Coordinates of C-alpha atoms in Angstrom, one line a residue:
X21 CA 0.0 0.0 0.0
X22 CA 2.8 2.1 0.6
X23 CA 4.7 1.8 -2.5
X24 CA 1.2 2.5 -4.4
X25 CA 1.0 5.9 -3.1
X26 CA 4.4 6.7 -4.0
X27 CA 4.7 9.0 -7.2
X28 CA 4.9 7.6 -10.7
X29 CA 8.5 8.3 -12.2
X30 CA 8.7 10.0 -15.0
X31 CA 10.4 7.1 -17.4
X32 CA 7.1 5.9 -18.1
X33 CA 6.1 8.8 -20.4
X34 CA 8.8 6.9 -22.4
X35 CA 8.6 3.3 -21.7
X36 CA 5.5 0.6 -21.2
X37 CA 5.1 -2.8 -20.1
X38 CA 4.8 -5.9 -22.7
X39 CA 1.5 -7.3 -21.2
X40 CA 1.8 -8.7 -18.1
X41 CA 5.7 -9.9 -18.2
X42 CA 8.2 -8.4 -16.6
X43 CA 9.8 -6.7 -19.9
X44 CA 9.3 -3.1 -21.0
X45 CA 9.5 -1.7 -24.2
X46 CA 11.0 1.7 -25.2
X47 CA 8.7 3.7 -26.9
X48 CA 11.5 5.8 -28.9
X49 CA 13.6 3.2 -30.1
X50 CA 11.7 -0.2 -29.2
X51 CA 14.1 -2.0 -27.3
X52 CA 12.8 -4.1 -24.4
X53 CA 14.6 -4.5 -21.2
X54 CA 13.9 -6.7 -18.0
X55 CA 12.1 -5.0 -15.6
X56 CA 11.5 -6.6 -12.0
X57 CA 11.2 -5.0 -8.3
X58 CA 9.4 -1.9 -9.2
X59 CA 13.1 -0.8 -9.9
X60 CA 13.3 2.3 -12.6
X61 CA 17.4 2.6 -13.0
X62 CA 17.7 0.4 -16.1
X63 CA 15.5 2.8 -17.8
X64 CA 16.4 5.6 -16.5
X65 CA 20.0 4.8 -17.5
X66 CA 18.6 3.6 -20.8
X67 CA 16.9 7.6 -21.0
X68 CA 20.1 9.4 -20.0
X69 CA 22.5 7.3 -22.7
X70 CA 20.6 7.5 -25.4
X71 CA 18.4 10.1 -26.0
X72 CA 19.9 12.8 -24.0
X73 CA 21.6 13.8 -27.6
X74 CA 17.8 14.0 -29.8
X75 CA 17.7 17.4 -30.9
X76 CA 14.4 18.7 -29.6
X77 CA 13.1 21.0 -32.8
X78 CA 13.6 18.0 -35.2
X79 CA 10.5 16.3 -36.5
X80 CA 10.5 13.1 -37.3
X81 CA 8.2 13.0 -40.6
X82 CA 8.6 9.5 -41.6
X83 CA 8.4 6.4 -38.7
X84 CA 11.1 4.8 -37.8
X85 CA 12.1 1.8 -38.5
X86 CA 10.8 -0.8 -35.8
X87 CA 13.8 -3.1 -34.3
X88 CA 13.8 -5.3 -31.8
X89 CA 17.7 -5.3 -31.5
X90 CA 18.7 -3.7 -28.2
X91 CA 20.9 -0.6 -27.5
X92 CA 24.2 -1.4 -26.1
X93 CA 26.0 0.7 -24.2
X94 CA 29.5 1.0 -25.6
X95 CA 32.5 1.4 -23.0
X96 CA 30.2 -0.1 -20.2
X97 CA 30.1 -3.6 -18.6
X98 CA 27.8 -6.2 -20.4
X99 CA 24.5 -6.1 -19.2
X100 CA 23.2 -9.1 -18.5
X101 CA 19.4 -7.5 -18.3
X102 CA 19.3 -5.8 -21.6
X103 CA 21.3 -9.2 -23.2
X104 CA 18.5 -11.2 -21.9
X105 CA 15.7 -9.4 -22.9
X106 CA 16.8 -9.3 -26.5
X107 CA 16.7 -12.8 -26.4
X108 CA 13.0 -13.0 -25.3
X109 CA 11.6 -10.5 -28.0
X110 CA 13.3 -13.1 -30.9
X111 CA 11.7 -15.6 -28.7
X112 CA 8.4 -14.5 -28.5
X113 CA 8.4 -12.4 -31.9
X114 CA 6.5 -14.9 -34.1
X115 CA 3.5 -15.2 -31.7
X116 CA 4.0 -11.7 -30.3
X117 CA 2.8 -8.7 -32.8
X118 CA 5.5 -5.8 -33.0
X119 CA 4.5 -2.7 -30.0
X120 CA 3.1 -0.5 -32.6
X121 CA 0.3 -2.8 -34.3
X122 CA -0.6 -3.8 -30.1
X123 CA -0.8 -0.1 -29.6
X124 CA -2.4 2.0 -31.3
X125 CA -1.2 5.3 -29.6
X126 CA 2.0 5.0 -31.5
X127 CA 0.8 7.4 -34.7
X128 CA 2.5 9.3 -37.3
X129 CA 3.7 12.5 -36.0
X130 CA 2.0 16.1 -36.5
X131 CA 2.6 17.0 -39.9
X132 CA 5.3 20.2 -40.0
X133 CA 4.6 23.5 -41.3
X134 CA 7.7 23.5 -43.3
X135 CA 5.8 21.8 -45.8
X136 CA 3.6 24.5 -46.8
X137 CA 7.0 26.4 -48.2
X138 CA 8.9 22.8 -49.6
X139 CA 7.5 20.0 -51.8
X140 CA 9.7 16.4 -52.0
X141 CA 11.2 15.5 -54.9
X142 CA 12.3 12.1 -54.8
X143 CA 15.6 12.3 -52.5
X144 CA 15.6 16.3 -52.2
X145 CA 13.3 19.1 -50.9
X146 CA 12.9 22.0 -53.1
X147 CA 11.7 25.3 -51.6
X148 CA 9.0 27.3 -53.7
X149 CA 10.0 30.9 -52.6
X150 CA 13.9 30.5 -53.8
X151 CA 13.8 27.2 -55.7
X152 CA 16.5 26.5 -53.2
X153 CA 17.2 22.1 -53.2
X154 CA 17.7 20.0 -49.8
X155 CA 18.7 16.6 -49.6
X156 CA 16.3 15.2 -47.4
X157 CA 15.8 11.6 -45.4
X158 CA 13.6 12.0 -42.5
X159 CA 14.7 15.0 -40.5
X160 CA 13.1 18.9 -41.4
X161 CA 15.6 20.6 -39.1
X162 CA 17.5 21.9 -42.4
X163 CA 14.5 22.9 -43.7
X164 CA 13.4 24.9 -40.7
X165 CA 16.7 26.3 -40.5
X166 CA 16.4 27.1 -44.2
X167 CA 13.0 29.1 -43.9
X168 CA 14.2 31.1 -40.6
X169 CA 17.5 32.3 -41.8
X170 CA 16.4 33.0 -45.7
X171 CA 12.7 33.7 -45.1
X172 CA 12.7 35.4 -42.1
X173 CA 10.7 38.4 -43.4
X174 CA 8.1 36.5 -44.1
X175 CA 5.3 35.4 -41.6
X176 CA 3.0 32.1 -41.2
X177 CA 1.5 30.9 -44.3
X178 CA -2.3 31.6 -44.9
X179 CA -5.2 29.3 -44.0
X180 CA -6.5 29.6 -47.4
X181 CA -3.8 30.2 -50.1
X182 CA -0.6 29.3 -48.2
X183 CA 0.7 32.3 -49.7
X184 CA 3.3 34.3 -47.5
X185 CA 3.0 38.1 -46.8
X186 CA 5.6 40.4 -46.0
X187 CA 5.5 42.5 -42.8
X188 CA 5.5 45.5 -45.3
X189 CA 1.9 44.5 -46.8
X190 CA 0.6 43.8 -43.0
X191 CA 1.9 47.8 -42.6
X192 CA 0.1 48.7 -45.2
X193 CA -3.2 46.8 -44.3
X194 CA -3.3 48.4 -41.4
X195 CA -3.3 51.8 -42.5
X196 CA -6.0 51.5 -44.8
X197 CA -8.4 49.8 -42.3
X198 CA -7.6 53.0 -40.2
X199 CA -8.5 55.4 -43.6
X200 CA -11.5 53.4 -44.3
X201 CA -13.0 52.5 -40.7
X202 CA -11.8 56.6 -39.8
X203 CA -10.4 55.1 -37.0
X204 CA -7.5 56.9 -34.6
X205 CA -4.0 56.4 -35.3
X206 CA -3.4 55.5 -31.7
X207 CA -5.1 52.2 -32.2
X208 CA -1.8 51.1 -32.7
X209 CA -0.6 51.5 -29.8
X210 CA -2.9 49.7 -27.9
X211 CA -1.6 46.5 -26.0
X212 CA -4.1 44.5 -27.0
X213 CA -3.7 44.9 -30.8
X214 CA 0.2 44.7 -30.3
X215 CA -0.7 41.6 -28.8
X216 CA -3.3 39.8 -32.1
X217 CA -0.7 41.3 -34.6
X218 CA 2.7 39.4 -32.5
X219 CA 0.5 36.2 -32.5
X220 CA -0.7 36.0 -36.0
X221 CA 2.0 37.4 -37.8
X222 CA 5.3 35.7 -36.9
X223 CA 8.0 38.3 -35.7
X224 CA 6.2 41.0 -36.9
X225 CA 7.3 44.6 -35.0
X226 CA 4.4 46.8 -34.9
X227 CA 4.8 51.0 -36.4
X228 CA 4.7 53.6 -33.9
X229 CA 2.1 56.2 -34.3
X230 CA 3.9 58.8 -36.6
X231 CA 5.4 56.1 -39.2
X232 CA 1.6 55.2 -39.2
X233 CA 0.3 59.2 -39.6
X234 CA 3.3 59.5 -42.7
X235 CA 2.0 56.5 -44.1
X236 CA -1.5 57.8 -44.3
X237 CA -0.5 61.0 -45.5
X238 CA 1.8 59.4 -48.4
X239 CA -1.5 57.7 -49.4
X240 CA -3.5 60.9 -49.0
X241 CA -1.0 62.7 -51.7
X242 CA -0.9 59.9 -53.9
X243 CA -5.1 60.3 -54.0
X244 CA -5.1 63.8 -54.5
X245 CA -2.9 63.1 -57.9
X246 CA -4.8 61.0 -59.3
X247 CA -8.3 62.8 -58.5
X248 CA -6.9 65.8 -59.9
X249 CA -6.0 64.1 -63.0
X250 CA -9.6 63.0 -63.1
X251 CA -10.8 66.3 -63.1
X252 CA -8.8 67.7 -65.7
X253 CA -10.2 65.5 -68.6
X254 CA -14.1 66.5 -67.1
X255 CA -15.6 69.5 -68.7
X256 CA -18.3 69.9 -66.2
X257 CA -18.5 70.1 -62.3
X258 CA -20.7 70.6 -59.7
X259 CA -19.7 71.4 -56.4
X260 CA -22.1 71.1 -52.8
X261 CA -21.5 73.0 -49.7
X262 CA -22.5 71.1 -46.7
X263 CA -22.5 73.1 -43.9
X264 CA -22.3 71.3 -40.6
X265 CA -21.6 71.8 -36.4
X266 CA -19.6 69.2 -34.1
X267 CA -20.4 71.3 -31.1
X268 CA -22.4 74.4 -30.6
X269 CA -19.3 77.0 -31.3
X270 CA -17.8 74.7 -34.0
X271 CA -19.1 75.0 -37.5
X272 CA -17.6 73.6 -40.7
X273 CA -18.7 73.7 -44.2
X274 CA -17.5 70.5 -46.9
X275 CA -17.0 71.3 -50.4
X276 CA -17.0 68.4 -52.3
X277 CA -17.6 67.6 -56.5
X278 CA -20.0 65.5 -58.4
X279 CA -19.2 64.6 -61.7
X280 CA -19.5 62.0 -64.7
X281 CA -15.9 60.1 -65.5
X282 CA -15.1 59.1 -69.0
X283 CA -17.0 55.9 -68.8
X284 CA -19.9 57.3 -68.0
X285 CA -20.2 56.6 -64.0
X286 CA -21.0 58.9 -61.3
X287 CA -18.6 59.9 -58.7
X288 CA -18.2 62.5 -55.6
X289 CA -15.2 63.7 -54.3
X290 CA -14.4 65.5 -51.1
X291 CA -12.2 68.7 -51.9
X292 CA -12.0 70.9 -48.9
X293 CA -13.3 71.5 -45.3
X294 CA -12.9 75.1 -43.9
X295 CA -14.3 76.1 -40.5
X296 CA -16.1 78.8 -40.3
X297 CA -15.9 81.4 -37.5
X298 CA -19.0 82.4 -35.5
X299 CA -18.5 86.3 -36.0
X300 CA -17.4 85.9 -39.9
X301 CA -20.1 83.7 -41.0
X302 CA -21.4 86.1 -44.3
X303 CA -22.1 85.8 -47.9
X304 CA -19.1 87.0 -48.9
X305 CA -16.3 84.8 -46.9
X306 CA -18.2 81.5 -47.6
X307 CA -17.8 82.5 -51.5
X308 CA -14.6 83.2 -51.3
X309 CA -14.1 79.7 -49.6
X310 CA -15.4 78.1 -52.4
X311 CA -14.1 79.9 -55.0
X312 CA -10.7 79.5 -53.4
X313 CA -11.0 76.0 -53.1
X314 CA -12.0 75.7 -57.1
X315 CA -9.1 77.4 -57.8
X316 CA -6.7 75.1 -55.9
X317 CA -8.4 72.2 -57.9
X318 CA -8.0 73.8 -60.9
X319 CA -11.5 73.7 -61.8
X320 CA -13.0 77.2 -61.4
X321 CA -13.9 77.5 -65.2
X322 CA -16.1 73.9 -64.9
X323 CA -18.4 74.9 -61.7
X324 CA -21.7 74.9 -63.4
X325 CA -24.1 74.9 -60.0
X326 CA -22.9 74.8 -56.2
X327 CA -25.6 72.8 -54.0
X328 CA -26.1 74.0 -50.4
X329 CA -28.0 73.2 -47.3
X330 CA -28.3 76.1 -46.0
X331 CA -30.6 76.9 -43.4
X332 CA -29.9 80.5 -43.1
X333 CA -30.2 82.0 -46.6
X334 CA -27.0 83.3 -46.6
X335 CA -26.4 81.7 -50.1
X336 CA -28.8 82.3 -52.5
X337 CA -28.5 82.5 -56.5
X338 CA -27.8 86.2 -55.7
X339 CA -25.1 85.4 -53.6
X340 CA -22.1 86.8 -55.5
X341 CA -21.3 88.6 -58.1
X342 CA -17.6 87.4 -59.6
X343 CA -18.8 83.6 -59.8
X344 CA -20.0 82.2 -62.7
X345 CA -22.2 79.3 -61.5
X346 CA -25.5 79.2 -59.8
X347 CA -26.6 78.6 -56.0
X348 CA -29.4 76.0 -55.5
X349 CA -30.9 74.7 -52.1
X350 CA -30.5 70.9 -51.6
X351 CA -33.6 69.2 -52.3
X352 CA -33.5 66.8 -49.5
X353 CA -33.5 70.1 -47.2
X354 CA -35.7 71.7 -48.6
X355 CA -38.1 68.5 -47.9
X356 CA -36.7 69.0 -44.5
X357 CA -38.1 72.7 -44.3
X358 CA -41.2 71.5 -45.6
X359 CA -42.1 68.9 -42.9
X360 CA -40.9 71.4 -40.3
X361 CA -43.4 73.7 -41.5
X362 CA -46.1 71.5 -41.0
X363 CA -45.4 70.2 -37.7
X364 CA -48.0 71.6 -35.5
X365 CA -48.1 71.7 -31.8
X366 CA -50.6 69.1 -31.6
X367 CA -47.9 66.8 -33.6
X368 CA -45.0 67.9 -31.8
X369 CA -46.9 67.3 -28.2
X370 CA -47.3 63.4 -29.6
X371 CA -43.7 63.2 -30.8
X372 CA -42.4 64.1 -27.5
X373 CA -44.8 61.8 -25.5
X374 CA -43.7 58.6 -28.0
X375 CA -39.9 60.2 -27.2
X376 CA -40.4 59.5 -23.8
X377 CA -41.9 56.0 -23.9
X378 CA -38.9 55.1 -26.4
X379 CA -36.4 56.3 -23.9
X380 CA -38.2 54.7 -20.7
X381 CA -38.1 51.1 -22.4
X382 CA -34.3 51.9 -23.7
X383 CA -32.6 52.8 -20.6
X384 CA -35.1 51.2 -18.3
X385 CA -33.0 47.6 -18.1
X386 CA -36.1 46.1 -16.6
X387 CA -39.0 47.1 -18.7
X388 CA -36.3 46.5 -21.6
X389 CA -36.3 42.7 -20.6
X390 CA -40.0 42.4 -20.1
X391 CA -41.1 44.1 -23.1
X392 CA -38.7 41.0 -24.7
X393 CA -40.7 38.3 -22.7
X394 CA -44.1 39.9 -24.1
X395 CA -43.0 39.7 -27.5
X396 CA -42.6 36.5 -27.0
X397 CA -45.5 35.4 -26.1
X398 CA -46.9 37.6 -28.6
X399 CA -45.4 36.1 -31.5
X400 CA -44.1 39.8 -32.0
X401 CA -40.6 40.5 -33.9
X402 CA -37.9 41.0 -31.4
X403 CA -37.1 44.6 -32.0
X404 CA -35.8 47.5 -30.1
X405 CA -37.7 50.5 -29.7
X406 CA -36.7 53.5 -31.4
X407 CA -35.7 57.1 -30.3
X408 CA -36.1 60.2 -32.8
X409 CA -33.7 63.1 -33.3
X410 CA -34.5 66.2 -33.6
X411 CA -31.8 67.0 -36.3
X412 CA -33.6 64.1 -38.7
X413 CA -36.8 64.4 -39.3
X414 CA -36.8 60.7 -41.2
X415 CA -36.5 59.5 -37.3
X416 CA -39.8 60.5 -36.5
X417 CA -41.7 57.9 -38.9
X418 CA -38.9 54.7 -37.7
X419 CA -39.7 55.5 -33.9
X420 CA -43.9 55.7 -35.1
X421 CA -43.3 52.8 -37.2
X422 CA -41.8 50.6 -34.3
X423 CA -44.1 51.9 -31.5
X424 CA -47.0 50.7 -33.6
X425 CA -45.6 47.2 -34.4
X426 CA -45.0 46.7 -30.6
X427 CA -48.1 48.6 -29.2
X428 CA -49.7 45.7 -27.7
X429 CA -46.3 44.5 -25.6
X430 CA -45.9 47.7 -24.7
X431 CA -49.2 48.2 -23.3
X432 CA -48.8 44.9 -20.8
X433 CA -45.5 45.7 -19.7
X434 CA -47.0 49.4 -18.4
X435 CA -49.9 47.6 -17.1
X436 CA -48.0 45.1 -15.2
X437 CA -47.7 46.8 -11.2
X438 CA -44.7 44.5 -10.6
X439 CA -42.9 46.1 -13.6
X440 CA -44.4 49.3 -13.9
X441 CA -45.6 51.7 -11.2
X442 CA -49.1 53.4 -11.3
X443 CA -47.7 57.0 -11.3
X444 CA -45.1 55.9 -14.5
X445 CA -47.8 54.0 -16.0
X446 CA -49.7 57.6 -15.8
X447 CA -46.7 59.6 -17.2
X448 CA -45.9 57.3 -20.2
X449 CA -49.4 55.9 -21.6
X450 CA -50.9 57.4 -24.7
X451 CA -54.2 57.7 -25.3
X452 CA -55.9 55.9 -27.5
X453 CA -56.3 59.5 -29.8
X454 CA -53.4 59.8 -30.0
X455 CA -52.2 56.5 -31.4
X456 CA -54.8 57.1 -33.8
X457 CA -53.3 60.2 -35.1
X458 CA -49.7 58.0 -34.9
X459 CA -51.3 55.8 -36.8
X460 CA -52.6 58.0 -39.6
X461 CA -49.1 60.2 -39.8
X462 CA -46.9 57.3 -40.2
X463 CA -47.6 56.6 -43.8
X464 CA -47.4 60.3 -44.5
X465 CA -43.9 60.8 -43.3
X466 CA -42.9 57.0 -45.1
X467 CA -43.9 58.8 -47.7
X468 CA -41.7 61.9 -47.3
X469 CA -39.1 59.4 -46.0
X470 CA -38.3 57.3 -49.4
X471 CA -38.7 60.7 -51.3
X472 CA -35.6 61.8 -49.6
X473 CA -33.7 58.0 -49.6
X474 CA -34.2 58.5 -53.5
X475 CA -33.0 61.7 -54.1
X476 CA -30.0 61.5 -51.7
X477 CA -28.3 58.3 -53.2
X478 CA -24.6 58.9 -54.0
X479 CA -24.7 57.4 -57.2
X480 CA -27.6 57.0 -60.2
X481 CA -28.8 60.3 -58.9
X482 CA -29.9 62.7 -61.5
X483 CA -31.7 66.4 -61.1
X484 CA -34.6 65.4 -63.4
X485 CA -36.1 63.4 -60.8
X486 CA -36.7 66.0 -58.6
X487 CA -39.4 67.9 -60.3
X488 CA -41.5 64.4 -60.9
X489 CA -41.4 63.7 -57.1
X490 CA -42.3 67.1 -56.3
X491 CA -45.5 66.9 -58.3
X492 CA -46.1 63.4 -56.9
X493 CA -46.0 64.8 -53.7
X494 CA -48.3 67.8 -54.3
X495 CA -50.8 66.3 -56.1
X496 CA -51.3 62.8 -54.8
X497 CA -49.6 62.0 -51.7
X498 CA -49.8 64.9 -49.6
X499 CA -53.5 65.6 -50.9
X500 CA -56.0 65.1 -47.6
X501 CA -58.0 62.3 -47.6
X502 CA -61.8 62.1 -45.8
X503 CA -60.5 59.6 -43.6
X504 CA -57.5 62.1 -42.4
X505 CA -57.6 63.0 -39.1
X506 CA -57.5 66.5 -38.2
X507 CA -53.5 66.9 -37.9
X508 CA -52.4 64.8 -40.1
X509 CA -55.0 66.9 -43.0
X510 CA -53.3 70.5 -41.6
X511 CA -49.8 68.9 -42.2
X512 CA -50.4 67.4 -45.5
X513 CA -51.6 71.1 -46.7
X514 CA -48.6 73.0 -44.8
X515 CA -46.1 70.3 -46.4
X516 CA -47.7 71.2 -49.6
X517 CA -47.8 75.4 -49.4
X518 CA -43.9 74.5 -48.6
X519 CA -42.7 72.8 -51.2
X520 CA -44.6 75.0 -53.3
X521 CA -42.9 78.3 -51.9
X522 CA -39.8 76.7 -52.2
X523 CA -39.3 74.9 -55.5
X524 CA -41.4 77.8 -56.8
X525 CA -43.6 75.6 -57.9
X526 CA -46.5 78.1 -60.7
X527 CA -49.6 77.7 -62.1
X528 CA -48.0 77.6 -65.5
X529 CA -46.8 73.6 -64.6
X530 CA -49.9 72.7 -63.7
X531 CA -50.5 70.3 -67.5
X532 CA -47.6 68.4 -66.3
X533 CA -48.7 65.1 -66.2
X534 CA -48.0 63.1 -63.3
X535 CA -49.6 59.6 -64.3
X536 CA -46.9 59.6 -66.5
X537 CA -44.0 59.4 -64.2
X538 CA -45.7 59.1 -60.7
X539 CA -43.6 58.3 -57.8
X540 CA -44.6 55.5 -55.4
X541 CA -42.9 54.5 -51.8

């Protein structure tokens, strides 16, 4: 009992006992010794002779040979153990199968990576990145050694393609997922991608910060080139102005191009963004922007119309004087206007009380989780509710749409006391008027909402579009309807008197017929 709680030596990750005999076989080199008295130093003396010298990176790709011939120990005394169990394993070899067909654990080792770089040809290796040729019998350490001193540059071989890329390409790749993603520079510098990129790319040494930043800005220069090339075989231009705030006391304006290459395909370009001081903000010194920033692109003469959003009026097709193209307001803004026009109080007191339920069943973790169960047992999609914002109007008719497709699960969860208190139940419910006006606006502003999706796409766009969908609008969606309740019917006419004002919109267009090219949601 003693000697069976005493630790297992360590020989036996190399050695195992033949069946029940008192012979053990070497699982390196087979050779079977005599083992009696629970005593370990024949192996262990067996370990230290002859494998003390096995180089520990070489991998064996071929088995070896099986032999049941013992290893002697040269300059040593006979021994009489190892003599004598040689001559039980040619005793007992022809009813005896070899150790490796009784065992099944003895299996051709792991397959080495070298392989993916060198292909056998009969007695040699050749490499396929140099065409470099190894003679080869069972080992790979010259091959290893081969790929890390001539092929050091390179890092692990691809999943896919087993194609090698340079640490120059992963550079690269880098900076342009931080140009198209717009994320910071300082990314890399963060310990945890350090860490992905050190074990994925094989010795690869990560770019500080500002090798990065010159990077990006030798690939910014080399885009400038070739979009100014591009411009100078257009013959037309047209430029927009989009004037925009990151906080209150900040406000930019982009100048960017539309044009039509020689192929025929749309494309828009970014040229320029200025910021625009608070006291300087006039006609005049936003011109002068623009015209400035034409010049530096060399296409001053090829500005046929510059589009603005501009809710101030402070460019108008009066503007200025020494430019030769024309100012127009941006359509999709000028649908903007329009539905702010026809917002009434009425409308606005609904879109803040749906606001508020939005946000009580967004930040609320609780009601967020039962509203999920009720859906559930309603059979209702699994969505999120929807908050608007006030800078895009389009966000009204998604927060309408989804309070109307989970009206019902929204109305147990505020009835239920356990989740819902009586005095927030009484602060967030609706009344059943006014989900009957929600009801009746939403298709109104889906309306509105695809009118702008269509005439805001970046590419396929064309100005001729924009008159058909106005008369669309005037004429046959924004039209009140006996059905209409009464806000909805005093925002379809505002809408209308609007777009009417703005896209000065006369009598004289009145035969244009809209069957003809009608525009449908």
């Amino acid at each position: 009992m003693q000697r069976g709680r005493r630790r297992r030596s360590s020989v036996w990750e190399c050695f195992e006992q033949v069946g029940t005999s008192n012979v053990v076989s070497c699982k390196k080199c087979y050779a079977q010794l005599k083992y009696c008295g629970a005593s370990t130093s024949t192996m262990m003396a067996h370990m230290t002779k002859h494998m003390s010298n096995t180089p520990l990176e070489e991998e064996e790709d071929e088995k070896p040979l099986i032999s049941t011939v013992p290893c002697t120990e040269k300059g040593h005394t006979s021994n009489s153990e190892v003599t004598q169990a040689a001559n039980m394993s040619s005793n007992t070899e022809a009813t005896t199968p070899p150790p490796e067909r009784d065992h099944g654990e003895k299996k051709r080792s792991r397959r080495s990576s070298v392989w993916d770089v060198f292909i056998k040809v009969d007695d040699e290796v050749h490499c396929t990145m140099c065409d470099t040729k190894l003679k080869y019998k069972s080992s790979t350490t010259s091959m290893m050694y081969h790929v890390r001193s001539k092929h050091s540059e390179k890092d692990n071989t691809s999943n896919e393609g087993g194609t090698l890329v340079t640490h120059t390409e992963v550079t690269e790749l880098i900076c342009r997922m931080i140009e198209k993603d717009m994320m910071p520079i300082g990314v890399v510098d963060g310990e945890g991608f350090r860490e992905l990129l050190a074990q994925i790319v094989n010795g690869y040494k990560m770019p500080s910060a500002g090798d990065v930043t010159r990077f990006i800005e030798g690939h910014f220069h080399e885009k400038t080139e070739e979009l100014r090339v591009q411009l100078g075989k257009v013959e037309k231009v047209a430029i927009t102005a989009d004037f925009w705030a990151a906080l209150p006391f900040q406000r930019y304006v982009t100048v960017s191009c539309s044009f039509i290459t020689e192929d025929w395909k749309g494309r828009t370009a970014v040229l320029q963004t200025h910021m625009l001081s608070e006291d300087h903000i006039t006609t005049e010194s936003i011109t002068e922007k623009l015209l400035s920033t034409v010049q530096a692109w060399g296409i001053a003469e090829k500005v046929t119309a510059c589009i603005h959003n501009d809710k101030e009026n402070i460019l108008s097709g009066k503007a200025c004087a020494h430019v030769t193209w024309d100012f127009a307001a941006c359509f999709a803004m000028t649908l903007h206007l329009a539905v702010t026009d026809g917002l009434s109080e009425d409308l606005i007191r609904i879109i803040a009380a749906a606001g508020r339920l939005a946000l009580h069943f967004i930040h609320n973790t609780m009601a967020r989780e039962a509203l999920e169960q009720k859906q559930v047992q309603m059979c209702l999609p699994l969505h999120k509710l929807i908050n608007s914002d006030q800078a895009r109007w389009e966000t009204i008719c998604d927060m309408f749409e989804r309070l109307l497709e989970q009206r019902w699960a929204i109305k147990a969860v505020l009835s239920d006391r356990t989740i819902t208190s009586k005095k927030e139940a009484q602060a967030l419910e609706m009344e059943d008027d006014s989900w009957q006006i929600i009801e009746n606006f939403t298709p109104v502003l889906a309306t509105l909402k695809w009118a702008t999706t269509v005439v805001s796409a970046e590419t396929e766009t064309s100005i001729s579009n924009i008159y058909p969908i106005t008369f669309s609008l005037i004429q046959t969606h924004l039209v009140p309807k006996e059905n209409d309740v009464e806000q909805v019917r005093w925002f379809k006419m505002k809408v209308q008197e609007s777009l009417r004002n703005h896209m000065e919109v006369s009598k004289t267009f009145e035969f244009f017929n809209v069957d003809s090219c009608k525009f449908s949601p």
